[in-house]
Amino acid sequence: MSQIDFHHNFNRFFDGLEIKRMDSNRNEQLLLPSHIGEGTIRRFIPRTDIEVIVSNYTMNRERTISLQTEAAMVELQYCLQGTREVSIAGERNEIIPGICSLQLIKQADARFEFTGNTTYHMVSIGIPIHTFHHFMEEGDGTRRVDFSQLLGSQDYGCEYERITPDATLRLHQLLEASLMSSTRNIELECRAMELLEEAFQLFFSNPRTSHTKKMSRTDMQKVKQAREIMVQEMSDPPSLLELSRMVGLNDFKLKKSFKEMYGATVFGYLREKRLERALFLLQQGKLNVTETAYEVGYSNASYFSEAFCRKYGVNPGSLVRQSERR
């Protein structure tokens, strides 16, 4: 199959909504027919092996779309508004707002059920299997996750997580870019890649990966406990030696095992979680920058602002001002 065959899976969905397309492989805004509902689906293909779909529409009445996927693919989907039922290869799932799903799909029957007078706002990113495998390769060329091994004999697999504060910011940036007529493909590609990177880390850089096969279940539980302690005590965390005593692992083994399970050092992981928590607090608009810095464990607000800006590309003060204007 050609590398663009996975686009036809989206085409079949558009056909089910009776949407007219100018071209199956280009950026365009698609309008929902008036007898079905109102709203738009904005389709972007920043490069041939990535498709980004931004959906925002309301159905006039209940509607069911049935189709068969034509090519194996991986789809990352963020549900921002509107609950719906989806059944793929006989597996029934309820998609609810605030949830990120990573779907691995072979050729399979799919059924989508929509409720009338309900607004659906979603962002989907699709890629073919060869691109997924490319993203899963390590620096030495070895593949840490394989599509076929993940699915086994099944035709469909899906994992769910809550949308993180980091992803919320990236989605906001992608949605803003999608509305601008001057947006270039490279910007949409970068935003999609950032979301894919975070999702792959979220779903695959954890104890389910092959890196932990040689680790005993007891040690895995101790490392999980260490992670929970650091997150819960992020404003005043224990030292590495204190942490190792708390969970009953020597500091060398704790450092090594933590890196294997979570892909980062103990304090590198803590730094990321501090900044994610800070993003959430700033989005809530209840604390200023200095208060947020102290809340997540930074004693120096200036250093916090620099670290935050390096990670998210925005000054934390600008998020405070945005929340004040809402």
Short mmCIF file of C-alpha atoms in Angstrom, two decimals, residues 42 44 171-184 187-188 191:
data_model
loop_
_atom_site.label_atom_id
_atom_site.label_comp_id
_atom_site.label_asym_id
_atom_site.label_seq_id
_atom_site.Cartn_x
_atom_site.Cartn_y
_atom_site.Cartn_z
CA ARG A 42 -10.87 21.63 8.95
CA PHE A 44 -4.78 19.67 7.18
CA LEU A 171 -3.91 22.08 21.44
CA HIS A 172 -4.65 25.77 22.02
CA GLN A 173 -1.67 26.69 19.83
CA LEU A 174 -2.74 24.23 17.12
CA LEU A 175 -6.33 25.52 17.13
CA GLU A 176 -5.13 29.12 16.87
CA ALA A 177 -2.86 28.20 13.96
CA SER A 178 -5.67 26.29 12.21
CA LEU A 179 -7.81 29.44 12.12
CA MET A 180 -5.19 31.63 10.46
CA SER A 181 -5.17 31.75 6.67
CA SER A 182 -1.43 32.54 6.72
CA THR A 183 -0.48 29.44 8.75
CA ARG A 184 2.20 27.39 7.04
CA GLU A 187 3.73 25.21 11.95
CA LEU A 188 0.91 22.66 11.87
CA ARG A 191 2.25 21.31 16.67
#
